[in-house]
mmCIF file of C-alpha atoms in Angstrom:
data_model
loop_
_atom_site.group_PDB
_atom_site.id
_atom_site.type_symbol
_atom_site.label_atom_id
_atom_site.label_comp_id
_atom_site.label_asym_id
_atom_site.label_seq_id
_atom_site.Cartn_x
_atom_site.Cartn_y
_atom_site.Cartn_z
ATOM 1 C CA VAL U 26 71.947 93.654 92.661
ATOM 2 C CA VAL U 27 74.345 91.992 94.186
ATOM 3 C CA LEU U 28 74.568 91.405 98.115
ATOM 4 C CA ARG U 29 77.244 89.473 100.146
ATOM 5 C CA PRO U 30 75.191 87.976 103.396
ATOM 6 C CA VAL U 31 76.541 87.978 106.400
ATOM 7 C CA PRO U 32 76.231 85.080 108.405
ATOM 8 C CA GLY U 33 72.794 85.579 111.414
ATOM 9 C CA CYS U 34 72.682 88.857 109.427
ATOM 10 C CA LYS U 35 69.756 89.918 108.639
ATOM 11 C CA LEU U 36 68.896 90.333 104.663
ATOM 12 C CA GLY U 37 67.230 93.553 105.686
ATOM 13 C CA PHE U 38 63.697 93.274 103.341
ATOM 14 C CA ALA U 39 60.601 91.134 103.262
ATOM 15 C CA VAL U 40 58.711 89.433 100.422
ATOM 16 C CA MET U 41 54.982 87.935 99.389
ATOM 17 C CA GLU U 42 54.417 85.517 96.836
ATOM 18 C CA PHE U 43 53.080 87.678 93.770
ATOM 19 C CA GLY U 44 52.430 86.020 90.635
ATOM 20 C CA HIS U 45 55.417 83.353 90.287
ATOM 21 C CA LYS U 46 58.010 86.397 91.468
ATOM 22 C CA LEU U 47 58.205 87.972 94.839
ATOM 23 C CA LEU U 48 57.419 91.068 95.541
ATOM 24 C CA VAL U 49 59.315 93.421 97.980
ATOM 25 C CA ALA U 50 57.039 94.113 100.761
ATOM 26 C CA SER U 51 59.411 96.055 102.902
ATOM 27 C CA VAL U 52 62.765 97.607 103.197
ATOM 28 C CA HIS U 53 64.717 97.718 106.838
ATOM 29 C CA ALA U 54 66.437 100.388 107.640
ATOM 30 C CA LYS U 55 69.380 98.302 108.871
ATOM 31 C CA GLY U 56 70.528 95.002 107.293
ATOM 32 C CA VAL U 57 73.083 94.285 103.805
ATOM 33 C CA LEU U 58 69.885 95.501 101.814
ATOM 34 C CA SER U 59 70.167 98.952 103.386
ATOM 35 C CA ASN U 60 73.881 99.037 103.175
ATOM 36 C CA TRP U 61 73.932 98.056 99.425
ATOM 37 C CA ASN U 62 71.416 101.143 99.299
ATOM 38 C CA THR U 63 73.278 103.565 101.106
ATOM 39 C CA THR U 64 76.321 102.801 98.390
ATOM 40 C CA HIS U 65 74.547 102.566 95.501
ATOM 41 C CA PRO U 66 71.423 105.105 95.640
ATOM 42 C CA GLU U 67 71.052 104.519 91.733
ATOM 43 C CA LEU U 68 70.439 100.478 92.328
ATOM 44 C CA SER U 69 68.116 100.809 95.493
ATOM 45 C CA VAL U 70 65.768 98.506 95.949
ATOM 46 C CA GLU U 71 62.235 100.054 97.230
ATOM 47 C CA GLU U 72 59.277 98.468 98.495
ATOM 48 C CA ARG U 73 56.593 96.536 96.001
ATOM 49 C CA ASP U 74 59.948 96.296 93.412
ATOM 50 C CA LEU U 75 59.505 93.017 91.490
ATOM 51 C CA LEU U 76 61.850 90.439 92.214
ATOM 52 C CA VAL U 77 62.392 88.502 88.986
ATOM 53 C CA GLN U 78 65.521 86.892 88.948
ATOM 54 C CA ALA U 79 67.626 85.344 91.624
ATOM 55 C CA ASN U 80 71.159 84.165 90.643
ATOM 56 C CA LEU U 81 69.617 81.656 87.792
ATOM 57 C CA SER U 82 66.612 81.059 89.479
ATOM 58 C CA THR U 83 63.664 82.931 88.010
ATOM 59 C CA GLU U 84 60.768 80.696 88.828
ATOM 60 C CA TYR U 85 59.283 81.798 92.780
ATOM 61 C CA PHE U 86 60.640 78.128 94.406
ATOM 62 C CA GLY U 87 63.972 78.513 92.835
ATOM 63 C CA MET U 88 64.556 82.229 93.944
ATOM 64 C CA VAL U 89 62.866 81.400 97.839
ATOM 65 C CA GLN U 90 65.803 78.479 98.027
ATOM 66 C CA GLN U 91 68.280 80.876 96.596
ATOM 67 C CA LEU U 92 67.606 83.883 99.318
ATOM 68 C CA ARG U 93 67.170 80.992 101.652
ATOM 69 C CA PHE U 94 71.178 79.403 101.259
ATOM 70 C CA SER U 95 73.076 81.043 98.571
ATOM 71 C CA GLN U 96 76.205 83.028 99.669
ATOM 72 C CA VAL U 97 76.359 85.490 96.874
ATOM 73 C CA LEU U 98 72.762 87.277 95.424
ATOM 74 C CA LEU U 99 73.094 88.242 92.341
ATOM 75 C CA LEU U 100 69.468 89.693 92.138
ATOM 76 C CA LYS U 101 67.388 91.458 89.559
ATOM 77 C CA PHE U 102 64.682 93.498 90.384
ATOM 78 C CA GLN U 103 62.094 95.625 87.930
ATOM 79 C CA ARG U 104 60.034 98.890 89.339
ATOM 80 C CA GLN U 105 56.443 99.072 88.121
ATOM 81 C CA GLU U 106 54.384 102.096 88.582
ATOM 82 C CA SER U 107 51.292 99.800 88.226
ATOM 83 C CA ILE U 108 52.486 98.521 91.073
ATOM 84 C CA LYS U 109 53.514 100.919 93.034
ATOM 85 C CA SER U 110 50.016 102.246 92.823
ATOM 86 C CA GLN U 111 48.188 99.042 94.001
ATOM 87 C CA PRO U 112 47.769 98.449 97.903
ATOM 88 C CA LEU U 113 49.925 95.821 99.257
ATOM 89 C CA PRO U 114 48.039 91.830 98.255
ATOM 90 C CA VAL U 115 47.002 90.592 101.720
ATOM 91 C CA ARG U 116 49.633 87.575 102.325
ATOM 92 C CA ALA U 117 52.055 86.230 104.010
ATOM 93 C CA GLN U 118 55.351 87.966 104.385
ATOM 94 C CA TRP U 119 58.140 86.517 104.508
ATOM 95 C CA GLU U 120 61.966 87.403 105.262
ATOM 96 C CA PRO U 121 64.458 85.661 104.158
ATOM 97 C CA ARG U 122 67.749 85.147 106.875
ATOM 98 C CA ALA U 123 66.076 87.500 109.271
ATOM 99 C CA GLY U 124 69.331 86.309 111.631
ATOM 100 C CA SER U 125 69.211 88.267 115.358
ATOM 101 C CA GLN U 126 71.963 91.211 114.103
ATOM 102 C CA SER U 127 70.692 93.976 112.165
ATOM 103 C CA VAL U 128 73.180 97.009 113.221
ATOM 104 C CA ASP U 129 74.914 98.095 110.354
ATOM 105 C CA LEU U 130 78.058 97.810 108.996
ATOM 106 C CA ASP U 131 79.116 101.491 110.254
ATOM 107 C CA GLY U 132 77.387 100.799 113.898
ATOM 108 C CA GLU U 133 79.037 99.993 117.249
ATOM 109 C CA PHE U 134 80.235 95.912 117.706
ATOM 110 C CA GLY U 135 81.449 94.701 121.081
ATOM 111 C CA CYS U 136 83.418 91.670 120.937
ATOM 112 C CA SER U 137 81.456 88.258 122.215
ATOM 113 C CA THR U 138 80.225 86.398 118.696
ATOM 114 C CA ASP U 139 81.611 85.151 115.411
ATOM 115 C CA LEU U 140 78.411 87.503 114.116
ATOM 116 C CA ASP U 141 80.049 90.750 115.252
ATOM 117 C CA SER U 142 83.514 90.304 114.655
ATOM 118 C CA ASN U 143 82.941 89.442 111.621
ATOM 119 C CA LEU U 144 80.811 92.674 110.790
ATOM 120 C CA ALA U 145 84.186 94.178 112.521
ATOM 121 C CA LEU U 146 85.947 93.115 109.556
ATOM 122 C CA ARG U 147 83.568 93.991 107.285
ATOM 123 C CA ALA U 148 83.649 97.609 108.611
ATOM 124 C CA ILE U 149 86.673 98.199 108.475
ATOM 125 C CA THR U 150 87.603 96.908 104.861
ATOM 126 C CA GLU U 151 84.594 98.782 103.284
ATOM 127 C CA SER U 152 84.913 102.423 104.971
ATOM 128 C CA ALA U 153 88.116 104.352 106.273
ATOM 129 C CA GLY U 154 87.258 105.115 109.807
ATOM 130 C CA PRO U 155 87.382 106.426 111.448
ATOM 131 C CA HIS U 156 86.599 103.159 113.481
ATOM 132 C CA THR U 157 85.737 102.749 117.183
ATOM 133 C CA PRO U 158 88.160 100.982 119.519
ATOM 134 C CA ALA U 159 85.088 98.303 120.160
ATOM 135 C CA THR U 160 85.078 98.042 116.275
ATOM 136 C CA TRP U 161 89.110 97.586 115.965
ATOM 137 C CA LYS U 162 89.027 94.985 118.991
ATOM 138 C CA SER U 163 86.159 93.146 117.857
ATOM 139 C CA ALA U 164 87.914 92.178 113.781
ATOM 140 C CA ALA U 165 90.334 91.141 115.567
ATOM 141 C CA THR U 166 89.127 88.261 116.711
ATOM 142 C CA CYS U 167 87.709 87.251 112.939
ATOM 143 C CA ALA U 168 88.903 84.056 111.584
ATOM 144 C CA VAL U 169 87.154 84.235 108.121
ATOM 145 C CA ASP U 170 84.780 81.944 107.241
ATOM 146 C CA HIS U 171 84.898 82.241 103.536
ATOM 147 C CA PHE U 172 84.437 78.574 101.368
ATOM 148 C CA LEU U 173 81.670 79.351 99.018
ATOM 149 C CA HIS U 174 80.986 76.748 96.861
ATOM 150 C CA GLN U 175 79.716 79.494 94.264
ATOM 151 C CA GLU U 176 83.028 79.593 92.881
ATOM 152 C CA GLN U 177 81.515 79.794 89.101
ATOM 153 C CA LEU U 178 78.672 82.724 90.155
ATOM 154 C CA PHE U 179 81.113 84.175 92.191
ATOM 155 C CA LEU U 180 84.067 84.915 90.211
ATOM 156 C CA GLY U 181 81.543 85.308 87.153
ATOM 157 C CA LEU U 182 81.233 89.051 88.651
ATOM 158 C CA TYR U 183 84.138 89.386 87.960
ATOM 159 C CA GLY U 184 84.587 88.883 84.394
ATOM 160 C CA TYR U 185 86.475 85.211 85.018
ATOM 161 C CA ARG U 186 85.372 82.316 83.541
ATOM 162 C CA VAL U 187 85.427 78.991 85.315
ATOM 163 C CA LEU U 188 84.000 75.645 84.967
ATOM 164 C CA THR U 189 84.519 74.103 88.122
ATOM 165 C CA ASN U 190 85.583 75.292 91.740
ATOM 166 C CA ARG U 191 89.337 73.601 90.419
ATOM 167 C CA THR U 192 88.630 74.580 86.447
ATOM 168 C CA TRP U 193 89.100 77.661 84.242
ATOM 169 C CA ALA U 194 86.990 77.808 81.164
ATOM 170 C CA ASP U 195 89.793 77.210 77.711
ATOM 171 C CA ALA U 196 88.035 80.145 76.274
ATOM 172 C CA GLN U 197 88.709 83.316 78.060
ATOM 173 C CA VAL U 198 88.161 86.975 76.462
ATOM 174 C CA ALA U 199 91.368 88.146 74.925
ATOM 175 C CA GLY U 200 92.478 91.512 76.686
ATOM 176 C CA GLN U 201 89.747 90.634 79.454
ATOM 177 C CA THR U 202 90.486 88.563 82.071
ATOM 178 C CA PRO U 203 91.045 90.527 85.259
ATOM 179 C CA ILE U 204 93.949 91.636 86.364
ATOM 180 C CA LEU U 205 94.808 92.034 90.535
ATOM 181 C CA SER U 206 96.884 93.392 91.996
ATOM 182 C CA LEU U 207 97.656 93.544 95.873
ATOM 183 C CA LYS U 208 100.949 94.979 97.984
ATOM 184 C CA VAL U 209 101.226 95.779 101.576
ATOM 185 C CA GLU U 210 103.617 99.329 103.016
ATOM 186 C CA GLN U 211 102.161 100.014 105.864
ATOM 187 C CA HIS U 212 101.094 98.664 108.783
ATOM 188 C CA ILE U 213 99.222 100.803 112.265
ATOM 189 C CA GLU U 214 98.352 99.798 115.698
ATOM 190 C CA GLN U 215 94.946 98.989 116.979
ATOM 191 C CA ALA U 216 93.707 97.514 119.563
ATOM 192 C CA SER U 217 96.812 96.333 121.065
ATOM 193 C CA HIS U 218 97.053 94.855 117.753
ATOM 194 C CA THR U 219 99.236 95.478 115.051
ATOM 195 C CA TRP U 220 97.745 95.130 111.484
ATOM 196 C CA TYR U 221 99.075 95.200 107.753
ATOM 197 C CA ILE U 222 96.769 97.598 105.168
ATOM 198 C CA VAL U 223 96.723 95.561 102.005
ATOM 199 C CA CYS U 224 96.476 97.888 99.385
ATOM 200 C CA CYS U 225 94.011 96.336 96.727
ATOM 201 C CA GLU U 226 93.398 96.840 92.782
ATOM 202 C CA LEU U 227 91.051 95.118 90.936
ATOM 203 C CA VAL U 228 91.219 95.884 86.964
ATOM 204 C CA HIS U 229 87.823 94.179 85.288
ATOM 205 C CA PHE U 230 85.984 94.425 82.766
ATOM 206 C CA LYS U 231 81.704 94.820 81.932
ATOM 207 C CA GLY U 232 80.435 94.589 78.942
ATOM 208 C CA GLY U 233 83.461 95.643 77.354
ATOM 209 C CA ALA U 234 83.936 98.790 79.677
ATOM 210 C CA ARG U 235 87.737 98.791 81.391
ATOM 211 C CA ASP U 236 85.843 98.931 85.560
ATOM 212 C CA VAL U 237 89.076 99.909 88.179
ATOM 213 C CA VAL U 238 88.403 99.156 91.576
ATOM 214 C CA LYS U 239 90.688 100.413 94.681
ATOM 215 C CA TRP U 240 90.294 99.288 98.154
ATOM 216 C CA GLU U 241 92.086 98.558 101.436
ATOM 217 C CA ALA U 242 92.085 95.587 103.422
ATOM 218 C CA PRO U 243 93.591 95.999 107.287
ATOM 219 C CA ARG U 244 94.458 92.180 108.028
ATOM 220 C CA ARG U 245 96.194 90.704 111.015
ATOM 221 C CA LEU U 246 99.853 88.907 110.654
ATOM 222 C CA ALA U 247 97.579 85.580 112.375
ATOM 223 C CA GLN U 248 94.993 86.156 109.749
ATOM 224 C CA LEU U 249 96.608 86.573 106.811
ATOM 225 C CA ARG U 250 98.533 83.223 107.937
ATOM 226 C CA ALA U 251 95.611 80.931 109.034
ATOM 227 C CA ASP U 252 93.267 82.167 106.638
ATOM 228 C CA LEU U 253 94.831 83.191 103.710
ATOM 229 C CA HIS U 254 98.294 81.944 103.074
ATOM 230 C CA ASP U 255 97.246 78.518 104.676
ATOM 231 C CA ARG U 256 94.161 77.658 102.861
ATOM 232 C CA VAL U 257 96.537 78.528 99.493
ATOM 233 C CA LYS U 258 99.267 76.481 100.705
ATOM 234 C CA PHE U 259 97.264 73.782 102.085
ATOM 235 C CA GLY U 260 95.276 73.616 98.793
ATOM 236 C CA MET U 261 98.368 72.528 96.796
ATOM 237 C CA GLU U 262 100.305 69.583 95.828
ATOM 238 C CA PRO U 263 103.182 70.788 97.717
ATOM 239 C CA ASP U 264 105.761 70.963 94.321
ATOM 240 C CA GLU U 265 103.127 73.553 93.436
ATOM 241 C CA TYR U 266 103.292 75.495 96.657
ATOM 242 C CA LYS U 267 107.068 75.608 96.270
ATOM 243 C CA ALA U 268 107.546 76.629 92.603
ATOM 244 C CA LEU U 269 104.800 79.847 92.801
ATOM 245 C CA PHE U 270 106.442 80.829 95.687
ATOM 246 C CA GLU U 271 109.769 79.611 96.203
ATOM 247 C CA ASP U 272 111.472 83.628 95.643
ATOM 248 C CA THR U 273 108.866 84.774 97.630
ATOM 249 C CA PRO U 274 108.709 83.403 101.250
ATOM 250 C CA PHE U 275 105.742 84.392 103.745
ATOM 251 C CA ALA U 276 106.164 85.680 106.710
ATOM 252 C CA HIS U 277 107.668 84.851 109.891
ATOM 253 C CA ALA U 278 105.494 84.508 112.898
ATOM 254 C CA GLY U 279 105.901 87.284 115.441
ATOM 255 C CA GLY U 280 105.934 89.990 112.978
ATOM 256 C CA PRO U 281 109.493 90.105 113.262
ATOM 257 C CA SER U 282 111.720 93.458 111.018
ATOM 258 C CA GLY U 283 111.182 92.649 107.635
ATOM 259 C CA THR U 284 107.615 91.250 107.657
ATOM 260 C CA THR U 285 105.942 94.181 105.816
ATOM 261 C CA LEU U 286 108.605 93.399 102.985
ATOM 262 C CA ARG U 287 107.595 89.850 102.792
ATOM 263 C CA LEU U 288 103.886 89.957 103.257
ATOM 264 C CA SER U 289 104.053 92.454 99.962
ATOM 265 C CA LYS U 290 106.209 89.841 97.974
ATOM 266 C CA TRP U 291 104.424 87.333 98.789
ATOM 267 C CA LEU U 292 101.107 88.755 98.345
ATOM 268 C CA SER U 293 102.608 89.892 94.546
ATOM 269 C CA THR U 294 103.429 86.251 94.286
ATOM 270 C CA LEU U 295 99.746 85.320 94.744
ATOM 271 C CA ALA U 296 98.370 87.927 92.561
ATOM 272 C CA ALA U 297 100.388 87.454 89.719
ATOM 273 C CA SER U 298 99.744 83.405 90.050
ATOM 274 C CA ILE U 299 96.213 84.331 89.472
ATOM 275 C CA ASN U 300 96.750 86.919 86.758
ATOM 276 C CA ARG U 301 98.186 83.960 85.204
ATOM 277 C CA LEU U 302 95.237 81.293 85.993
ATOM 278 C CA THR U 303 97.966 79.040 87.553
ATOM 279 C CA VAL U 304 95.651 78.821 90.874
ATOM 280 C CA THR U 305 92.637 77.232 90.906
ATOM 281 C CA PRO U 306 89.064 79.363 91.354
ATOM 282 C CA ALA U 307 88.565 78.360 93.896
ATOM 283 C CA VAL U 308 91.672 80.030 95.764
ATOM 284 C CA THR U 309 90.710 82.868 93.589
ATOM 285 C CA ALA U 310 87.645 82.694 94.959
ATOM 286 C CA PHE U 311 88.496 83.034 98.772
ATOM 287 C CA THR U 312 91.294 85.336 98.183
ATOM 288 C CA LEU U 313 88.951 87.807 96.827
ATOM 289 C CA THR U 314 86.420 86.760 99.357
ATOM 290 C CA PHE U 315 89.258 87.005 102.546
ATOM 291 C CA LEU U 316 90.291 90.365 101.515
ATOM 292 C CA HIS U 317 85.912 91.589 100.908
ATOM 293 C CA ALA U 318 86.647 92.642 97.333
ATOM 294 C CA PRO U 319 84.100 95.020 96.137
#
């Protein structure tokens, strides 16, 4: 199970100590976990499942720390019928990252908090809609916070081999390095803003099998500039950025004629640089996070 917590949003389950592991005491109807259960019914988490590993931690205290603070959660559960049939132990239950927000990702959103805007942007990316005007309005205010500090774990989910946030492993698996494709072919008007539809495709390999995921990420020009372009540019040396993007400059401010084509060319160059591993793992990680890669 792979969960990407939203700051302030409930993970949506409670656990209790069970030996040296954690037992799922309850699963709530709304939260990050319920969204996973809905989209992955064959891998859904149920009450009394046993959490045996959280990221690289397999001991109780290590798993608790991961549940509390990790921005990417790779969780391994075991389901045992002997546990299912037992009454729950009478002991304290703990809800990791209880937060104050329990609305599901398809719910209604206002535009008053950063939490609302993050959930709204995630909703318009992960679901084709239609979405309410309030959701578009809230998503329009989102400034994406995607400094992971977990590039090795996060990129490893897609098959990248990473040493540090600035260094790729020397030995990539031949013929199994992920392939990213990005382009923009259209834009739409929602909530008094222009949204450019970034068409994304990621080919990666799971256990040697080829897997292709496609999704669309609507983003405003201001978001593409501040949350992606500027972080790519200022994360490189000036000469390095110029060498990569000299022939495909970023779009002009204000969205004049030709913006869609300039964005598409710039994003295609970024994807090609990621595929060649000529940019750092940090750039690759926040690109995928900005686009909410599945």
